[in-house]
Coordinates of C-alpha atoms in Angstrom, one line a residue:
Chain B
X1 CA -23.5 21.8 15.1
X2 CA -20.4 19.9 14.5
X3 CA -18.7 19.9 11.2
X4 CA -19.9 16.7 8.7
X5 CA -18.8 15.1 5.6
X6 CA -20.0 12.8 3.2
X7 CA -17.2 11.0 0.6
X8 CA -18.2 8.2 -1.9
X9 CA -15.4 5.7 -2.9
X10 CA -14.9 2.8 -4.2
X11 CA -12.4 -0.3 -3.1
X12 CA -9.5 -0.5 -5.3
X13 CA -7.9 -3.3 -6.9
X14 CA -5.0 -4.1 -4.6
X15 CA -6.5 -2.8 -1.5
X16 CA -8.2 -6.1 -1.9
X17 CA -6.8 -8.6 0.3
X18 CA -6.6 -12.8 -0.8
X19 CA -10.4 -13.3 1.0
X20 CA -11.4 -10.6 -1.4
X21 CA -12.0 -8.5 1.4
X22 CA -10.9 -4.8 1.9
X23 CA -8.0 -4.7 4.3
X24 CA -8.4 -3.9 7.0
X25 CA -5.3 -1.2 7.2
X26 CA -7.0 0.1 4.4
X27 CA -9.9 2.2 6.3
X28 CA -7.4 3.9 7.9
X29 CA -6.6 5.4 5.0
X30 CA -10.0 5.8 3.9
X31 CA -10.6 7.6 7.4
X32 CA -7.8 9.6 6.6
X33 CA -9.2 10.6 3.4
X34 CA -12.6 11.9 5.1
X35 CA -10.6 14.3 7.1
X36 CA -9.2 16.3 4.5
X37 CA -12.6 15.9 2.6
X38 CA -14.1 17.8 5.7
X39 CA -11.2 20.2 5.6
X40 CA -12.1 21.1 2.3
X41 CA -15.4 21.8 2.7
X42 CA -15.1 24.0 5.0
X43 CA -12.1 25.9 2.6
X44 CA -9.3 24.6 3.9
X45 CA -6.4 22.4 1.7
X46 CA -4.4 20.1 4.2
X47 CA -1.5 20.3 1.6
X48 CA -1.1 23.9 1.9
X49 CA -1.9 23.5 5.8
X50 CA 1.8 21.0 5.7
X51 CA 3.2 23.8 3.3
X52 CA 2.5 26.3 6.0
X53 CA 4.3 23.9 8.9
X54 CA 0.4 22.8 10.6
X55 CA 0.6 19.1 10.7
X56 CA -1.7 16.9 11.9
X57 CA -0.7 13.1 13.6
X58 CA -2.9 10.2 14.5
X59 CA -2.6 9.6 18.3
X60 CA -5.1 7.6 18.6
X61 CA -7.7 4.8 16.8
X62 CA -10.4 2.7 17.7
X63 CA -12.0 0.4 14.8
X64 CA -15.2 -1.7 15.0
X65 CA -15.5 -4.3 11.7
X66 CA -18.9 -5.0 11.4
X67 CA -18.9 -6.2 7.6
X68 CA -16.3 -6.6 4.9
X69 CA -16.0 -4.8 1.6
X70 CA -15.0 -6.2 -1.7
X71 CA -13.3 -5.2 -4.5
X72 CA -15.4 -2.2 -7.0
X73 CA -17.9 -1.8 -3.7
X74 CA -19.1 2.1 -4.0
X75 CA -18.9 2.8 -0.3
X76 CA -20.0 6.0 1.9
X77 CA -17.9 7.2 4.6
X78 CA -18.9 10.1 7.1
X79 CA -16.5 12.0 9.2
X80 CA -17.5 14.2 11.3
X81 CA -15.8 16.3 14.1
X82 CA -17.1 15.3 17.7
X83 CA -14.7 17.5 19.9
X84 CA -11.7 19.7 19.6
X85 CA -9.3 21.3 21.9
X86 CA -6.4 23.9 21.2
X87 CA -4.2 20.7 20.3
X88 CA -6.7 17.9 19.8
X89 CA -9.5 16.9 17.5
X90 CA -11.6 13.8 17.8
X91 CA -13.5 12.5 14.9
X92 CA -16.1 9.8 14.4
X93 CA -16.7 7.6 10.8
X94 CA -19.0 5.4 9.5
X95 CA -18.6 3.8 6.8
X96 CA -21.2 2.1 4.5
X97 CA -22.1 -0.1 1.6
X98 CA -25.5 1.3 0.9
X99 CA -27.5 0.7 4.2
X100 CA -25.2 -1.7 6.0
X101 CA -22.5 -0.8 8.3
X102 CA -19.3 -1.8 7.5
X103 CA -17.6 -0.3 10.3
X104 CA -16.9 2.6 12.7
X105 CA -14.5 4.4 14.5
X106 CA -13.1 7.0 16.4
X107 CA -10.0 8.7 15.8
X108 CA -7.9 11.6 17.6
X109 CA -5.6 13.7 15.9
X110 CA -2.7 16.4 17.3
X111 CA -0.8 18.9 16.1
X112 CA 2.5 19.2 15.3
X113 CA 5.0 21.4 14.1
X114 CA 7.9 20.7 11.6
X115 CA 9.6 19.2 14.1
X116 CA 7.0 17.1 15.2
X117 CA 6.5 19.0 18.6
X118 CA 2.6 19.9 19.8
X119 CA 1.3 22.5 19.3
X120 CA -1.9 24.7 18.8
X121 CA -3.9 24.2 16.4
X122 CA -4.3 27.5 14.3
X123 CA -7.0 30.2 15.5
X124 CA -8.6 30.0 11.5
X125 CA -8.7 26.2 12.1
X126 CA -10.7 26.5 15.3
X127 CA -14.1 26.1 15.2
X128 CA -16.3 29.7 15.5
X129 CA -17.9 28.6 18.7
X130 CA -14.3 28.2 20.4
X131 CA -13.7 32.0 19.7
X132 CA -16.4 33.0 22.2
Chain M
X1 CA 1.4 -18.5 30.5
X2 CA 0.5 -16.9 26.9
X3 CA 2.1 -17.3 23.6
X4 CA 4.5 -14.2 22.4
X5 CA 6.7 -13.5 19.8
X6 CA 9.2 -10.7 18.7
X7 CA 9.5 -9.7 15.2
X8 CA 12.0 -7.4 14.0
X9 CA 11.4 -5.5 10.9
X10 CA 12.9 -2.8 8.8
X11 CA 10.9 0.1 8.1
X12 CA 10.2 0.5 4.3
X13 CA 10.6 3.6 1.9
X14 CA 7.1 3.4 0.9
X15 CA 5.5 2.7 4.1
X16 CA 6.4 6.4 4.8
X17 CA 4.5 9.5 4.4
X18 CA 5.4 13.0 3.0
X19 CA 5.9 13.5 6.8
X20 CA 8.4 11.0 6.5
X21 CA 6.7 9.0 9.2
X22 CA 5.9 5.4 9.2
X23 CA 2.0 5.7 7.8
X24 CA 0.0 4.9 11.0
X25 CA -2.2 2.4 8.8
X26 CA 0.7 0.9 8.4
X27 CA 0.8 -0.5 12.2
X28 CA -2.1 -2.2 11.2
X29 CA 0.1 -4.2 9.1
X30 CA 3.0 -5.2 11.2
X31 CA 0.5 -6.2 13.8
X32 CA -1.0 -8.7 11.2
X33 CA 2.5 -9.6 10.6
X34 CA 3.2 -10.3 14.5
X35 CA 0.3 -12.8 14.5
X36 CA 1.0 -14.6 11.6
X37 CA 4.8 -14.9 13.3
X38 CA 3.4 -15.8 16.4
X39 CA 1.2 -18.6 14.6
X40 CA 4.3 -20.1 13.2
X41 CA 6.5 -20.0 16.4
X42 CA 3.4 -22.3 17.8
X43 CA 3.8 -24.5 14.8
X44 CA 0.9 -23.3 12.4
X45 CA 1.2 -21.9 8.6
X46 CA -1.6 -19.3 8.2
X47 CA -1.2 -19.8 4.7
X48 CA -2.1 -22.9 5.3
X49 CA -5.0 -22.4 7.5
X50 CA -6.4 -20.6 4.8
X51 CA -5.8 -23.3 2.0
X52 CA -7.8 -25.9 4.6
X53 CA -10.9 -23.1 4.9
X54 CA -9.7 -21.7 8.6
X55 CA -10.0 -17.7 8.5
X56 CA -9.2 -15.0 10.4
X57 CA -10.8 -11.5 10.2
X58 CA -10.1 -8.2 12.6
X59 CA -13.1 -7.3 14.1
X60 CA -11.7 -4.7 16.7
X61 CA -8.4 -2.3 16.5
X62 CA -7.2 0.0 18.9
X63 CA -4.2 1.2 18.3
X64 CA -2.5 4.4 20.4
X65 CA 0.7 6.1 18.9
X66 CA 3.5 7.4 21.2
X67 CA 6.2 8.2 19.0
X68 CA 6.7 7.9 15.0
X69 CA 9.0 5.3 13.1
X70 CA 11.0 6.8 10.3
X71 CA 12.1 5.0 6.7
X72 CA 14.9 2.5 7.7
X73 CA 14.4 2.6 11.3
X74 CA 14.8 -1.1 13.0
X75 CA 11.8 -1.9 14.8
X76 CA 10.7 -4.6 17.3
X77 CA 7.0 -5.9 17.6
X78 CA 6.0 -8.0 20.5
X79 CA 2.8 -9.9 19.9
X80 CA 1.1 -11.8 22.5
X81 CA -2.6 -13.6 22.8
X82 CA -4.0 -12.2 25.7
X83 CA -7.6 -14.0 25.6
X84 CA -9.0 -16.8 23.7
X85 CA -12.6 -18.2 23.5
X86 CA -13.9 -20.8 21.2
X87 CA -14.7 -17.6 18.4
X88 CA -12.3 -15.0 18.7
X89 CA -8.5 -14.1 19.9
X90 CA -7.5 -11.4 21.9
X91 CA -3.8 -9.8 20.8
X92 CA -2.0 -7.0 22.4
X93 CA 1.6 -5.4 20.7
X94 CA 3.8 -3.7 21.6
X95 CA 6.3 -2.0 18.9
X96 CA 9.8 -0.1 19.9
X97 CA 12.4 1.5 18.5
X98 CA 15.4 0.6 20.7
X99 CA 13.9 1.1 24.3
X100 CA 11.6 3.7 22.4
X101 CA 8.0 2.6 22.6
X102 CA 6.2 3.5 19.5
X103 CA 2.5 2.5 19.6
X104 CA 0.8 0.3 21.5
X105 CA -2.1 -1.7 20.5
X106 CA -4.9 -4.2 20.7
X107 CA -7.1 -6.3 18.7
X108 CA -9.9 -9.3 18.4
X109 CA -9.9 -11.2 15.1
X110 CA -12.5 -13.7 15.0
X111 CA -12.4 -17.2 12.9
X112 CA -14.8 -17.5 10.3
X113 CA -15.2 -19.8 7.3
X114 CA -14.6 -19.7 3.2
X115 CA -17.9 -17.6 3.3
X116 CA -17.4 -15.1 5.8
X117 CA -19.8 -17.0 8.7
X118 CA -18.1 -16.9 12.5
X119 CA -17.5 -20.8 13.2
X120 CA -15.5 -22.2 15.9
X121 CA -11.8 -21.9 16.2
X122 CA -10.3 -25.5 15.2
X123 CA -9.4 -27.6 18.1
X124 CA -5.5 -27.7 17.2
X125 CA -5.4 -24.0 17.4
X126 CA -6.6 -23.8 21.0
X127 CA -4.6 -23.6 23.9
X128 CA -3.6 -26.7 25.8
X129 CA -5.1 -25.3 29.1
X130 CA -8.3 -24.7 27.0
X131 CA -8.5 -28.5 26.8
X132 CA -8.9 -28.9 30.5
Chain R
X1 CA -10.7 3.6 -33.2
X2 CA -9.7 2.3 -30.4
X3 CA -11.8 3.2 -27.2
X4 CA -9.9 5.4 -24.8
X5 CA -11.1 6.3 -21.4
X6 CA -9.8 9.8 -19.1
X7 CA -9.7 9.7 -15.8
X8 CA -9.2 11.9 -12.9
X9 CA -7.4 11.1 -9.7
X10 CA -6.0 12.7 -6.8
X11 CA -2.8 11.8 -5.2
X12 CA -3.9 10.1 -1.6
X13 CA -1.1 10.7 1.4
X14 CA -0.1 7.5 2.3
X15 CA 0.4 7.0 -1.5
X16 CA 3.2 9.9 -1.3
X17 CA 6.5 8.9 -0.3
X18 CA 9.1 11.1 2.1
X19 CA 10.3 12.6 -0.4
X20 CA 6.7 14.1 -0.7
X21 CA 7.0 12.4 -4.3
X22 CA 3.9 9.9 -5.3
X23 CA 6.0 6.6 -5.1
X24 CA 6.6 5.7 -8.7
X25 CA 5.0 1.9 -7.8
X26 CA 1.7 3.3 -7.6
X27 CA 1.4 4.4 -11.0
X28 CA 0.8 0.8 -11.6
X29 CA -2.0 0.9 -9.6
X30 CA -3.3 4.2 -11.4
X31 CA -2.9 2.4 -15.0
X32 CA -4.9 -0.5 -13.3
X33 CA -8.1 1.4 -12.3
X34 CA -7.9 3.2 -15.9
X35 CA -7.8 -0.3 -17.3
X36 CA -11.1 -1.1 -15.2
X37 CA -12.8 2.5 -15.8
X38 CA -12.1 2.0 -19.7
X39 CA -13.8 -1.2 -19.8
X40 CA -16.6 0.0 -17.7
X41 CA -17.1 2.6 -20.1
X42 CA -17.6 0.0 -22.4
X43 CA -20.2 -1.8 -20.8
X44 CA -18.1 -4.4 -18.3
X45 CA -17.5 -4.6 -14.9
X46 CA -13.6 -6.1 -14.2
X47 CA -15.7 -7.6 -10.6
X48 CA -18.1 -9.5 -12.4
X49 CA -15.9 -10.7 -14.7
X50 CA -13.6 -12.2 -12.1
X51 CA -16.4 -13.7 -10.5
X52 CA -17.4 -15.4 -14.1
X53 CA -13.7 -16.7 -14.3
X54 CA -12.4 -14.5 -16.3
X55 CA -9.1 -12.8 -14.7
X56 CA -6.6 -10.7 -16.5
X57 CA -2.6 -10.7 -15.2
X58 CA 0.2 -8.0 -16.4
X59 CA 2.5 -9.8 -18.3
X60 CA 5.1 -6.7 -19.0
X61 CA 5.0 -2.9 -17.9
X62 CA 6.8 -0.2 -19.3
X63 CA 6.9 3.1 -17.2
X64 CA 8.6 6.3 -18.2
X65 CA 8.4 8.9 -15.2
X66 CA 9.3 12.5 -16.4
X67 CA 8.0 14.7 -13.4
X68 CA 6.8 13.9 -9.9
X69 CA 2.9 14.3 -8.6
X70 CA 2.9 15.2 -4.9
X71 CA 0.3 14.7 -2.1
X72 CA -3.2 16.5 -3.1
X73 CA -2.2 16.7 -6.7
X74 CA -4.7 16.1 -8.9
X75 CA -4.1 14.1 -11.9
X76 CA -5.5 13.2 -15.3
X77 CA -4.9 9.2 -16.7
X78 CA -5.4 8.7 -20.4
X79 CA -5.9 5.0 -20.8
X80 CA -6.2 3.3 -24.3
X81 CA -6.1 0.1 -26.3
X82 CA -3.5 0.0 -28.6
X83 CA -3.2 -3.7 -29.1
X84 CA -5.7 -6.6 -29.3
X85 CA -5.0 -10.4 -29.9
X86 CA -7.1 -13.2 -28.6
X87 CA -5.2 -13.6 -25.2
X88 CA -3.7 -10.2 -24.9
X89 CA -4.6 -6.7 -24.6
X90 CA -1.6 -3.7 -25.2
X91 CA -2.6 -0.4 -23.0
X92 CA -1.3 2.6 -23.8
X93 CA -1.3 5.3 -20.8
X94 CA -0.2 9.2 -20.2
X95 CA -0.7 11.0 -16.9
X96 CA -0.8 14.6 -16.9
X97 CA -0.9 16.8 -14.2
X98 CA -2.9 19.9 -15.8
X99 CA -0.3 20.3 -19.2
X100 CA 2.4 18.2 -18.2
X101 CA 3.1 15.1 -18.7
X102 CA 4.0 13.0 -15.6
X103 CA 4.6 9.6 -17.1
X104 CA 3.7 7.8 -20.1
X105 CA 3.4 4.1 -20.1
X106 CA 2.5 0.9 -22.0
X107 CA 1.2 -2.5 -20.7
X108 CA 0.3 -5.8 -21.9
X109 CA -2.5 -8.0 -20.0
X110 CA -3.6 -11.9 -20.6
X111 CA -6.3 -13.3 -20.1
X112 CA -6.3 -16.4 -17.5
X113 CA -8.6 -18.5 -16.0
X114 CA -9.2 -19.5 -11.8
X115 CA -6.4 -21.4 -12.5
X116 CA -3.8 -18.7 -14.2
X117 CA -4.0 -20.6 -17.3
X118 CA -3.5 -18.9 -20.1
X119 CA -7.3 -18.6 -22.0
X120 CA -9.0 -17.1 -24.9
X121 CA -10.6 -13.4 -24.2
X122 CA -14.5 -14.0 -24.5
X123 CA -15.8 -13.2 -27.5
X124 CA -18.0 -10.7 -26.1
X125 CA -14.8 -8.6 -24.7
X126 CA -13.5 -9.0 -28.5
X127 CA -13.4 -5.6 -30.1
X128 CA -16.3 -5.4 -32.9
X129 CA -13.5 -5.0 -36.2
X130 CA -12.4 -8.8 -34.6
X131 CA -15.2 -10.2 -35.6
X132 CA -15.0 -9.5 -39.5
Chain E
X1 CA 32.9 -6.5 -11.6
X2 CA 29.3 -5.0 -11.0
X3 CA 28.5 -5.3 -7.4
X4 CA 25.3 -7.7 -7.1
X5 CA 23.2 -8.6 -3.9
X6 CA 20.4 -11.1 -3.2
X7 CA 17.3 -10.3 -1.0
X8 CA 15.4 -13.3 0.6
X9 CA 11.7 -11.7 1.2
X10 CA 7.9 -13.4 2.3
X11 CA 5.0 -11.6 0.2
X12 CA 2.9 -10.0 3.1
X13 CA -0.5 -10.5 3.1
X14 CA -2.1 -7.4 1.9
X15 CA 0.5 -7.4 -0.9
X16 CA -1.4 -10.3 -2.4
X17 CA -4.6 -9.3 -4.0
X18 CA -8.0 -10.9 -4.8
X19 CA -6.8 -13.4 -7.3
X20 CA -4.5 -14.3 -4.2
X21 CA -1.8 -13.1 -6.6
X22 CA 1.1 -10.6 -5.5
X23 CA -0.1 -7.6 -7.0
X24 CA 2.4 -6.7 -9.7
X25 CA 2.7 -3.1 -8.6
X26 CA 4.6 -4.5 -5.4
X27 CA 7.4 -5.9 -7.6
X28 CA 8.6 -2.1 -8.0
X29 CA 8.4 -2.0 -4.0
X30 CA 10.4 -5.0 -3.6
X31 CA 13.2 -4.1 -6.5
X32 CA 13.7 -0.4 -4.7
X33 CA 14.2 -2.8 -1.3
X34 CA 17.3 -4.6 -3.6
X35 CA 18.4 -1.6 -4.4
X36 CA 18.5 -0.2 -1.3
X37 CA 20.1 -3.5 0.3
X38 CA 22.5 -3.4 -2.4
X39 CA 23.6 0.1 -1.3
X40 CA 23.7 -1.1 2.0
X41 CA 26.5 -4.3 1.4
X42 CA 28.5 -1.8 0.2
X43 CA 29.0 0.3 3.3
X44 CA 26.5 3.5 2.1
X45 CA 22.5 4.0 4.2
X46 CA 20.3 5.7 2.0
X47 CA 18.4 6.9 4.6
X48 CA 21.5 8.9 5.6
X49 CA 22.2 9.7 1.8
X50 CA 18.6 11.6 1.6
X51 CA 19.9 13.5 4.7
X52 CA 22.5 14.5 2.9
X53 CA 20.5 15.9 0.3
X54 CA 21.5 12.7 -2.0
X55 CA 18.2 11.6 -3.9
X56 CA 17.2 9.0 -6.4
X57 CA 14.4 8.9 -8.3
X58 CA 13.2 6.0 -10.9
X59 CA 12.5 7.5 -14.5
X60 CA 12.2 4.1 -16.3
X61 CA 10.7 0.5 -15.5
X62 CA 10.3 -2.3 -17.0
X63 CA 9.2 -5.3 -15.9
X64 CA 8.2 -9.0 -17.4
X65 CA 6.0 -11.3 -15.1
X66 CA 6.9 -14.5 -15.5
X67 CA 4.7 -16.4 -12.9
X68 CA 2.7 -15.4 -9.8
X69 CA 3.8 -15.3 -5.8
X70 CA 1.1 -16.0 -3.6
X71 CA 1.1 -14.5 0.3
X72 CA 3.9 -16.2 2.5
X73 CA 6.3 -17.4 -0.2
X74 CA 9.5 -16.8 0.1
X75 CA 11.3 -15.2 -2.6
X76 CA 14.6 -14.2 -3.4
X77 CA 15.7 -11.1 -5.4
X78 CA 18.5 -10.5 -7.3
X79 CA 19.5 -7.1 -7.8
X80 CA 22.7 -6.4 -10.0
X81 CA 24.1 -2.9 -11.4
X82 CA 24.3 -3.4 -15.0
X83 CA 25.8 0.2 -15.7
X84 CA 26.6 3.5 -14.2
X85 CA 27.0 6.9 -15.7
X86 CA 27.6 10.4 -13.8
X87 CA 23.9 10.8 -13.0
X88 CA 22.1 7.8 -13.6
X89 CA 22.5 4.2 -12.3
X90 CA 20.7 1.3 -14.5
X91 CA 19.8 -2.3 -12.1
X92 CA 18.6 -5.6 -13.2
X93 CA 16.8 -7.9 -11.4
X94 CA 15.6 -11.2 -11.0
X95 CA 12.5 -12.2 -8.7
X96 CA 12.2 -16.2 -7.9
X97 CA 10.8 -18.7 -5.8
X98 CA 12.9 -21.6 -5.2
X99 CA 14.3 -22.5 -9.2
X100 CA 11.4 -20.9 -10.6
X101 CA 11.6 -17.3 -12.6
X102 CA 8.7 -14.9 -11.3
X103 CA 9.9 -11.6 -13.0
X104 CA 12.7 -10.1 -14.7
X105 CA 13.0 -6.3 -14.6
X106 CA 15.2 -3.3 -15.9
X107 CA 15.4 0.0 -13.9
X108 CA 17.1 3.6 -14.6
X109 CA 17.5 5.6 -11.3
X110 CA 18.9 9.6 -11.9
X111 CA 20.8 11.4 -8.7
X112 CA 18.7 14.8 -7.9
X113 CA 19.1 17.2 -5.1
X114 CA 16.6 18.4 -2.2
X115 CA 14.6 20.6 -5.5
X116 CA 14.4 17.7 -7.9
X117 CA 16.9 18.9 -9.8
X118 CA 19.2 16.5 -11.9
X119 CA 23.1 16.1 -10.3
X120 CA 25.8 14.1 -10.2
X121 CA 26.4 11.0 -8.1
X122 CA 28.8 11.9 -5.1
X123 CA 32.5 10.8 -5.8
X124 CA 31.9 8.1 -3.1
X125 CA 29.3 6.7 -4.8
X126 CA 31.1 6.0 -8.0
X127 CA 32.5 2.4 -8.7
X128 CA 36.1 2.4 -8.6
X129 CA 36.6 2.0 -11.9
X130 CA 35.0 4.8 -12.8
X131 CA 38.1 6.5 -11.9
X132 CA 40.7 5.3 -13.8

């Protein structure tokens, strides 16, 4: 079973654009935010992973818009993990107001070292089944 | 042969993580910035556009990142439609550093009205082949 | 007494800058969503209000920083009134980070209409001591 | 003499915010961009300077809205050093579109080093008065 996470939030202010909408840079960061929501569930704190030197880049995003937000909307985002390699991890969102979909997407993420370079990801971040 | 344009742009302080990369939602918002550059090289205000009722919204984002952008960097961003029907516009960008390619990307925005409802694309914003 | 409201954030990445410092701009956007949570503690919704035509600009900020918040931090906003006339409201604000104090703050709203005129705060917004 | 330099900027569109205002927490954004530019006329990067270990941080604000921006205006910014001491550096600025006055705003910046800590301004960074 792959690694799932649920995070309510709700549009700010100023990440409102002049049609009222929610930009749409903004899920990005919202997507963003559901990954190290997940990390923390399952113990670990993504600022202490940077601390460390582990650092994670987006390579890779693929957003579907299928309804806007507005300002103060209370929205649900899920992020789960859908694959993962010894450099690589692919996540899948969907984010909702209520029971419509807003949108979803697919991002995959590398990482890096200090200096930016791949590498692995580290053996406690792997998932138990990849020990086998 | 399809409308471009080439927008140069300074990367700013706060656009830039604690990685002290250009934030990849960011992108998001130099693309935006390439079409609404584009728009005016052809003669059009989007400003304007939106004052007479005539909206854009992003209904698909892919976005692949080859290299980061760092605060202050000089970056270029082509923009160019690569499809058009009556509804929607297809974009593709490319942004560099130098000869450097940074990210390269695609997205469909679709015209809708004041209340959010897909209409057609206004006849002065289609392509003079389209008239044919 | 005037009503006060606590809230607790955490410091989003993109909202850190590369000096892994939380860019001193968006403490304005912190004291903004106080300003909304305090009056939803009181019974109003900033949204709904907008959407009656009632809006409320910043007309002056004050911001003292004394220490930086980084990435992950997470951070407590004291919002409260300290001033109310019949177009403006004075705020009041301290963020802490566990004991220490981050930033303290003071800002004065007015109240506009759809048209950024100046109006009269409804009466129902008027503090219940403004009414003797 | 204090050195001066003006900015010609276009508010972005996800600057502006519901009211279809530019949202006054982006003011800060654009003053730090006078600074910076200001720096720039007069032969120093600050990029570089943070390479160097050379930091500023903002420990004061303040800010008086005058009127609103709206997405794609151009503006032009002012930014003026009003007075220099070993470790801190106090701007003015002036934000306007066309003849009209959109903001007026005061800043204190203090020199710190890689650990936040509070230093002097390098020699080359003083105004040459400050040598006599």
């Amino acid at each position: 079973m792959n690694p799932e996470h649920i995070l309510t939030l709700r549009v700010r202010y100023p990440e409102a654009d002049p049609m009222g909408y929610l930009h749409h840079s903004r899920y990005l960061q919202y997507f963003e935010m559901g990954r190290i929501e997940l990390l923390r569930s399952l113990g670990h704190s993504y600022a202490e992973l940077e601390q460390q030197g582990v650092f994670f880049v987006v390579v890779k995003v693929e957003v579907r818009y299928r309804a806007p937000a507005r300002f103060d909307d209370e929205l649900t985002l899920t992020t789960k993990v859908v694959k993962q390699t010894h450099v690589r991890i692919d996540h899948a969102y969907e984010l909702r107001k209520g029971s419509t979909l807003l949108a979803e997407a697919t991002t995959t993420i590398a990482c890096v070292d200090r200096n930016g370079e791949l590498t692995q990801i580290p053996q406690f971040l792997q998932p138990p089944e990849s020990a086998a």
